[in-house]
Short mmCIF file of C-alpha atoms in Angstrom, two decimals:
data_model
loop_
_atom_site.label_atom_id
_atom_site.label_comp_id
_atom_site.label_asym_id
_atom_site.label_seq_id
_atom_site.Cartn_x
_atom_site.Cartn_y
_atom_site.Cartn_z
CA UNK A 1 0.14 -0.05 -0.07
CA UNK A 2 1.25 3.39 -0.45
CA UNK A 3 1.07 6.63 1.83
CA UNK A 4 -2.12 7.77 -0.29
CA UNK A 5 -4.01 4.50 -0.29
CA UNK A 6 -3.27 4.64 3.45
CA UNK A 7 -4.50 8.34 4.01
CA UNK A 8 -7.48 7.78 1.88
CA UNK A 9 -8.41 4.66 3.73
CA UNK A 10 -8.16 6.39 7.03
CA UNK A 11 -10.26 9.27 5.76
CA UNK A 12 -13.13 7.49 4.76
CA UNK A 13 -12.84 5.71 8.18
CA UNK A 14 -12.49 8.39 10.37
CA UNK A 15 -14.10 11.48 8.46
CA UNK A 16 -12.17 14.30 6.68
CA UNK A 17 -10.31 16.11 9.39
CA UNK A 18 -9.98 13.71 12.02
CA UNK A 19 -6.76 12.21 11.05
CA UNK A 20 -3.17 13.36 10.60
CA UNK A 21 -0.73 11.14 8.90
CA UNK A 22 3.18 11.61 9.12
CA UNK A 23 6.02 9.41 8.10
CA UNK A 24 9.67 10.04 7.98
CA UNK A 25 11.03 8.37 5.38
CA UNK A 26 14.63 8.16 6.76
CA UNK A 27 13.43 6.36 10.46
CA UNK A 28 10.71 4.65 8.94
CA UNK A 29 8.38 5.90 11.78
CA UNK A 30 4.66 6.31 10.74
CA UNK A 31 3.09 8.91 13.27
CA UNK A 32 -0.80 8.52 13.22
CA UNK A 33 -3.67 10.68 15.14
CA UNK A 34 -6.81 10.12 14.91
CA UNK A 35 -9.40 12.39 16.35
CA UNK A 36 -12.82 11.77 18.09
CA UNK A 37 -12.66 7.83 17.00
CA UNK A 38 -14.52 6.07 19.35
CA UNK A 39 -12.94 2.71 21.37
CA UNK A 40 -14.35 -0.17 19.22
CA UNK A 41 -13.13 1.93 15.53
CA UNK A 42 -10.05 2.60 17.01
CA UNK A 43 -9.45 -0.99 17.38
CA UNK A 44 -10.39 -2.02 14.04
CA UNK A 45 -8.51 0.87 12.62
CA UNK A 46 -5.45 -0.54 14.56
CA UNK A 47 -5.66 -4.10 13.22
CA UNK A 48 -6.30 -2.93 9.78
CA UNK A 49 -2.85 -1.01 9.91
CA UNK A 50 -1.40 -4.43 11.51
CA UNK A 51 -2.22 -5.65 7.85
CA UNK A 52 -1.30 -2.89 5.78
CA UNK A 53 2.01 -1.69 7.12
CA UNK A 54 5.25 -3.48 6.07
CA UNK A 55 7.27 -5.10 8.77
CA UNK A 56 9.98 -2.51 8.88
CA UNK A 57 7.57 0.46 9.32
CA UNK A 58 7.04 1.27 13.38
CA UNK A 59 3.75 2.86 13.86
CA UNK A 60 3.19 5.43 16.38
CA UNK A 61 -0.77 5.93 16.80
CA UNK A 62 -2.85 8.12 18.97
CA UNK A 63 -6.49 8.63 19.85
CA UNK A 64 -7.53 12.11 21.00
CA UNK A 65 -10.47 13.12 22.06
CA UNK A 66 -11.57 16.66 21.62
#
């Protein structure tokens, strides 16, 4: 999957403006911040990310309620 596909997937699940995705191509760290996502959808997204992401990507994910 490409970063564009990942962003589009997360926007479709979380809604426009409810997700920030940043990747550091040097360190292979992917930072994802989800906003206003309940616990069950958060766990669903986390499970899908484990399938979508390559093994060499470090995932930092935050679920922020605002």
